[in-house]
XYZ file of C-alpha atoms in Angstrom:
441
model
C 53.854 75.269 61.306
C 57.454 74.257 60.930
C 59.682 71.854 62.769
C 63.180 72.178 64.107
C 66.257 70.001 64.592
C 65.960 66.337 63.786
C 62.187 66.638 63.392
C 62.732 69.078 60.534
C 64.889 66.557 58.698
C 62.376 63.745 59.107
C 59.433 66.026 58.206
C 60.861 67.048 54.792
C 58.927 64.989 52.251
C 58.808 67.465 49.368
C 61.308 68.001 46.498
C 64.518 70.010 46.862
C 64.188 72.628 49.603
C 60.423 72.278 50.137
C 59.290 70.472 53.252
C 56.025 69.330 51.677
C 54.634 68.890 48.199
C 51.840 71.282 49.089
C 54.332 74.087 49.627
C 56.059 73.280 46.332
C 52.724 73.382 44.467
C 51.865 76.749 46.080
C 55.190 78.289 45.095
C 54.930 76.973 41.550
C 51.456 78.483 41.228
C 52.587 81.861 42.619
C 55.624 81.838 40.336
C 53.409 81.117 37.336
C 51.064 84.001 38.207
C 53.993 86.345 38.820
C 55.675 85.292 35.564
C 52.443 85.934 33.657
C 52.041 89.361 35.271
C 55.636 90.393 34.660
C 55.534 88.989 31.101
C 52.450 91.053 30.296
C 54.035 94.160 31.812
C 57.229 93.394 29.877
C 55.468 94.359 26.626
C 55.069 97.976 27.692
C 58.551 97.939 29.202
C 60.008 96.789 25.863
C 58.039 99.437 23.974
C 59.192 102.245 26.270
C 62.785 101.000 26.197
C 62.938 100.449 22.452
C 63.557 96.718 22.842
C 61.899 93.916 20.934
C 58.716 92.665 22.617
C 59.982 89.066 23.027
C 62.960 90.429 24.985
C 60.708 92.344 27.371
C 58.371 89.382 27.774
C 61.262 86.994 28.444
C 62.781 89.412 30.964
C 59.454 89.703 32.779
C 58.871 85.931 32.823
C 62.339 85.268 34.273
C 61.950 87.964 36.915
C 58.457 86.812 37.942
C 59.548 83.173 38.165
C 61.925 84.147 40.998
C 59.130 83.286 43.447
C 60.183 79.665 43.054
C 63.137 80.350 45.391
C 61.323 82.554 47.883
C 61.563 80.006 50.741
C 65.259 79.272 50.148
C 66.557 82.775 49.321
C 63.964 85.411 50.343
C 66.547 88.227 50.236
C 67.332 87.489 46.570
C 63.620 87.596 45.665
C 63.186 91.000 47.324
C 66.305 92.352 45.638
C 64.965 91.186 42.244
C 61.642 92.901 42.946
C 63.475 96.125 43.847
C 65.624 95.870 40.693
C 62.606 95.593 38.359
C 60.616 98.329 40.127
C 61.778 100.988 37.586
C 60.355 98.765 34.838
C 56.934 99.083 36.502
C 56.429 95.349 36.856
C 56.352 92.716 39.610
C 53.683 93.881 42.081
C 52.888 90.274 43.049
C 56.600 89.512 43.211
C 57.130 92.457 45.576
C 54.188 91.640 47.843
C 54.953 87.920 48.182
C 58.706 88.517 48.505
C 58.291 91.033 51.334
C 55.854 88.719 53.143
C 58.261 85.777 52.907
C 61.192 87.925 54.054
C 59.295 89.245 57.112
C 58.066 85.758 58.058
C 61.565 84.252 57.884
C 64.040 84.009 60.760
C 66.414 86.590 59.278
C 67.436 89.533 61.496
C 64.846 92.300 61.620
C 67.379 94.930 60.547
C 67.734 93.181 57.180
C 63.949 93.014 56.784
C 63.595 96.691 57.687
C 66.355 97.783 55.301
C 64.997 95.846 52.323
C 61.411 96.919 53.060
C 62.570 100.543 53.208
C 64.402 100.181 49.870
C 61.307 98.633 48.273
C 59.071 101.396 49.633
C 61.464 104.108 48.444
C 61.701 102.518 44.968
C 57.917 102.254 44.672
C 57.484 105.859 45.864
C 59.977 107.213 43.316
C 58.578 105.180 40.423
C 54.982 106.231 41.176
C 55.922 109.923 41.418
C 57.974 109.806 38.207
C 55.226 107.976 36.352
C 52.577 110.424 37.560
C 54.667 113.429 36.519
C 55.284 111.851 33.089
C 51.554 111.324 32.594
C 50.926 114.930 33.548
C 53.617 116.152 31.132
C 52.073 114.092 28.326
C 48.773 115.858 28.898
C 46.807 112.960 30.313
C 46.790 113.599 34.081
C 44.703 111.210 36.132
C 45.049 113.249 39.315
C 45.960 116.789 40.188
C 49.606 117.734 40.659
C 48.999 118.610 44.283
C 47.858 115.048 44.986
C 50.828 113.327 43.363
C 52.969 113.110 46.585
C 50.015 111.836 48.611
C 49.143 109.290 45.945
C 52.773 108.119 45.704
C 53.160 107.737 49.472
C 49.851 105.875 49.722
C 50.781 103.516 46.900
C 54.240 102.835 48.335
C 52.833 102.136 51.806
C 49.975 100.034 50.407
C 52.341 97.802 48.449
C 54.982 97.467 51.186
C 53.444 97.737 54.671
C 50.647 95.080 54.596
C 52.836 92.137 53.460
C 55.600 93.108 55.909
C 53.212 93.379 58.870
C 51.444 90.145 57.925
C 54.771 88.361 57.554
C 55.974 89.599 60.944
C 52.769 88.344 62.573
C 52.911 84.945 60.887
C 56.624 84.564 61.724
C 56.050 85.464 65.376
C 53.119 83.062 65.602
C 55.156 80.311 63.967
C 58.028 80.806 66.395
C 55.580 80.840 69.300
C 54.064 77.541 68.172
C 57.537 76.040 67.724
C 58.526 77.218 71.212
C 55.354 75.724 72.692
C 56.018 72.446 70.882
C 59.595 72.362 72.158
C 58.424 73.088 75.705
C 55.790 70.362 75.389
C 58.423 67.897 74.169
C 60.740 68.944 76.996
C 57.944 68.539 79.533
C 57.109 65.109 78.129
C 60.740 64.050 78.444
C 60.878 65.362 82.005
C 57.683 63.524 82.920
C 59.056 60.332 81.408
C 62.277 60.772 83.347
C 60.340 61.418 86.556
C 58.231 58.328 85.924
C 61.378 56.236 85.440
C 62.878 57.650 88.621
C 59.643 56.993 90.513
C 59.680 53.394 89.294
C 63.304 53.038 90.366
C 62.507 54.484 93.796
C 59.515 52.146 94.143
C 61.709 49.184 93.210
C 64.297 50.365 95.719
C 61.589 50.597 98.387
C 60.416 47.067 97.583
C 63.971 45.730 97.787
C 64.514 47.515 101.092
C 61.287 46.039 102.423
C 62.296 42.529 101.343
C 65.700 42.950 102.975
C 64.180 44.244 106.210
C 61.617 41.425 106.371
C 64.339 38.852 105.675
C 66.445 40.374 108.460
C 63.522 40.272 110.906
C 62.719 36.670 110.003
C 66.361 35.694 110.384
C 66.670 37.315 113.809
C 63.483 35.775 115.158
C 63.752 32.318 113.663
C 67.523 31.853 114.016
C 67.622 32.677 117.724
C 64.540 30.745 118.789
C 65.279 27.710 116.653
C 68.941 27.707 117.721
C 67.894 27.527 121.364
C 65.392 24.826 120.491
C 68.119 22.768 118.803
C 70.444 23.240 121.780
C 67.751 22.133 124.214
C 66.824 19.208 121.976
C 70.472 18.078 121.925
C 70.628 18.369 125.703
C 67.331 16.511 125.982
C 68.725 13.686 123.873
C 71.841 13.510 126.036
C 70.074 13.408 129.425
C 66.800 11.671 128.511
C 67.878 8.385 130.142
C 70.259 9.714 132.764
C 68.139 12.513 134.283
C 64.422 12.292 133.377
C 63.542 15.396 135.409
C 66.045 17.538 133.519
C 64.777 16.043 130.290
C 61.253 17.157 131.182
C 62.479 20.687 131.908
C 64.352 20.816 128.596
C 61.286 19.550 126.758
C 59.198 22.290 128.391
C 61.786 24.874 127.363
C 61.726 23.594 123.776
C 57.955 23.935 123.751
C 58.152 27.480 125.151
C 60.753 28.472 122.545
C 58.639 27.036 119.752
C 55.544 28.886 120.950
C 57.475 32.159 121.225
C 58.890 31.716 117.718
C 55.416 30.991 116.327
C 53.981 34.017 118.142
C 56.601 36.386 116.739
C 56.250 34.936 113.243
C 52.469 35.259 113.477
C 52.799 38.929 114.487
C 55.079 39.694 111.560
C 52.854 37.872 109.093
C 49.853 39.678 110.559
C 51.479 43.033 109.849
C 52.209 41.988 106.272
C 48.684 40.702 105.717
C 47.201 43.859 107.240
C 49.251 45.956 104.831
C 48.042 43.888 101.860
C 44.433 44.096 103.037
C 44.601 47.880 103.331
C 45.886 48.065 99.788
C 43.056 45.858 98.487
C 40.363 47.883 100.247
C 41.564 51.126 98.722
C 40.461 51.779 95.110
C 43.260 51.854 92.586
C 44.217 55.482 92.098
C 47.304 57.003 90.536
C 49.718 58.125 93.247
C 51.757 61.324 92.969
C 55.472 60.877 92.633
C 56.098 62.318 96.101
C 54.020 59.518 97.648
C 56.654 56.964 96.696
C 59.093 58.394 99.232
C 56.492 58.403 101.986
C 55.514 54.823 101.126
C 59.133 53.726 101.381
C 59.512 55.417 104.771
C 56.267 53.894 106.014
C 57.320 50.449 104.821
C 60.663 50.780 106.595
C 59.064 51.668 109.919
C 55.851 49.630 109.787
C 56.973 46.796 111.990
C 59.005 49.018 114.299
C 55.732 50.672 115.322
C 54.454 47.270 116.496
C 55.251 45.986 119.952
C 58.787 44.770 119.273
C 61.502 43.681 121.684
C 63.183 46.270 123.907
C 66.161 46.472 126.246
C 63.941 45.764 129.266
C 63.635 42.205 127.940
C 67.405 41.716 127.820
C 67.439 39.818 131.136
C 64.902 37.350 129.761
C 66.960 36.920 126.581
C 70.105 36.177 128.577
C 68.132 33.849 130.840
C 67.038 31.802 127.847
C 70.653 31.303 126.812
C 71.583 30.352 130.366
C 68.767 27.843 130.400
C 70.258 26.346 127.236
C 73.516 25.707 129.087
C 75.482 28.801 128.087
C 77.511 30.605 130.770
C 76.472 34.232 130.198
C 77.483 37.211 132.308
C 75.349 40.368 131.880
C 76.539 43.791 133.080
C 74.783 47.153 132.648
C 76.617 50.453 133.128
C 74.982 53.836 133.477
C 71.434 54.795 134.342
C 68.915 52.888 132.190
C 66.585 55.206 130.285
C 63.970 54.990 127.571
C 65.225 55.378 124.017
C 63.434 55.398 120.698
C 61.734 52.134 119.733
C 64.033 51.658 116.725
C 67.171 52.015 118.860
C 65.961 49.620 121.567
C 64.824 47.034 119.042
C 68.112 47.240 117.141
C 70.169 46.926 120.333
C 68.104 43.917 121.400
C 68.504 42.268 117.995
C 72.280 42.795 118.018
C 72.624 41.049 121.399
C 70.194 38.341 120.326
C 72.042 37.583 117.082
C 75.429 37.667 118.822
C 74.213 35.109 121.375
C 72.807 33.003 118.540
C 76.208 33.035 116.857
C 77.818 31.865 120.097
C 75.355 28.950 120.207
C 76.216 28.107 116.605
C 79.973 28.541 116.527
C 81.192 28.453 120.124
C 78.750 26.325 122.082
C 79.723 26.065 125.728
C 82.010 29.118 125.661
C 81.892 31.654 128.467
C 80.113 34.785 127.159
C 80.043 38.375 128.432
C 77.229 40.784 127.531
C 77.903 44.435 128.369
C 75.441 47.292 127.949
C 76.424 50.908 128.637
C 74.166 53.977 128.718
C 76.198 57.044 127.800
C 75.324 60.691 127.231
C 73.737 60.563 123.790
C 74.384 56.966 122.818
C 74.071 53.344 123.843
C 76.970 50.900 123.543
C 76.724 47.132 123.628
C 79.295 44.373 123.415
C 78.999 40.600 123.285
C 82.287 38.722 123.710
C 82.854 35.012 124.091
C 85.888 33.068 125.150
C 87.302 30.257 123.003
C 84.887 27.294 122.771
C 85.682 24.087 124.655
C 87.553 21.352 122.861
C 85.755 19.347 120.195
C 83.972 16.256 121.382
C 82.358 17.774 124.475
C 78.615 17.613 124.959
C 78.283 21.278 124.127
C 79.389 20.635 120.566
C 76.711 18.000 119.782
C 74.017 20.407 118.544
C 75.762 20.999 115.171
C 73.779 24.162 114.298
C 73.871 25.294 110.642
C 74.940 28.835 109.739
C 73.364 30.993 107.063
C 76.198 33.506 107.000
C 73.862 36.534 107.206
C 73.965 37.312 110.949
C 76.840 39.791 110.972
C 75.633 41.402 107.759
C 72.163 41.921 109.198
C 73.539 43.393 112.431
C 75.743 45.836 110.537
C 72.847 46.903 108.320
C 70.657 47.550 111.343
C 73.259 49.589 113.220
C 74.538 51.669 110.295
C 70.956 52.297 109.173
C 70.408 54.241 112.419
C 73.674 56.158 112.163
C 75.610 53.902 114.530
C 78.960 52.108 114.415
C 79.360 48.334 114.213
C 82.594 46.361 114.673
C 83.082 42.597 114.872
C 86.031 40.247 114.771
C 88.113 37.655 116.635
C 89.846 38.500 119.886
C 93.483 37.914 120.786
C 92.491 35.095 123.123
C 90.775 33.079 120.388
C 87.235 34.190 121.066
C 84.970 36.566 119.158
C 83.679 40.058 119.903
C 80.700 42.000 118.549
C 80.502 45.721 119.413
C 77.954 48.365 118.431
C 77.294 51.979 119.355
C 73.875 53.529 118.650
C 72.634 57.087 119.057
C 69.945 57.413 121.708
C 67.651 58.980 119.111
C 67.335 57.151 115.780
C 68.959 58.856 112.808
C 67.656 57.250 109.598
C 70.246 57.170 106.844
C 69.262 56.897 103.171
């Protein structure tokens, strides 16, 4: 078998044009045998031509040694064999030269033309030699058999090496093609494996981002309300014990709700890990990566998450924390997909949390509108009261990820999210979601 391209260059370990030392040794041996044959036949050629015997022997040795270049210049070897055919020498040279020519990658028209010339030369020489023997009175066969004998000899010397060379060349090219296809398939599989690893890493990153967003929404809102109530509790503990008791009860309720939601999320994560451990380790097809990513993205949405029916309770919690919140709903309420309702709830929840953090005590308006094929929501607050009021004593920290998380949620479902300050000094958060979730990659 041979190699192609860069592999051919790296595979060449033999001298000169030979790929291997084994091939060089074979050609040297064939050239030696051919030189010996042609040298021995050169004696009779010199006698018939009236030349000195050393000249005929030297001519035969040089002609037979041409097999040394059969791999590099097969056409030249065949032409030399055709040229010395009238001298009745070089049978081995002819056979090996035609085989090498047919097995090479040269165009088949060149192989056919040179094989035809060699066959015609052999046919003519055999017929002439047979007629000369008959004229000299030493016929080996009858005159009527001379054409048949000549044709048989010409075909016997020419056809077998050509057919064998064509077969070997075709088989060699087939093996090279199969090797190239195998290398191409290996490269494609490697590329697919790299892409699958990238997609798996992307799925893991998406899952981390989604979990972080869920944790932020749950913890930030509940803990913010707890801090607000704790600040109010500190302010009224001595002045109004009854109100302090109510605030303490609210703080406890908020803490229990936060723990419950965190426990549910952690339970989902642990359940997913347990399912993976129970299953035996098996290689997954590449297509399963996409399904795993989709399942990871929707795992917690399938759980009992918040919905728009709980919006009154959410607003009531903010009112209980001292925020003046006005809720208005336009249109006929209807059931939407779980992802849409959860996203809408989280947007309102995070917007109210931001009001607690950055504009405590400000009048806030929550508007929800059911339209034809979409749901619109808006949370707008007025400017916060002047610094130094009791509403500013909570001093809630900000992580800076609330607006980013809201935008990711809304745009991930094919919606539109806009936020920014108002002309009156307040802040507005607006979002529009399709009634049916449209997952965007």
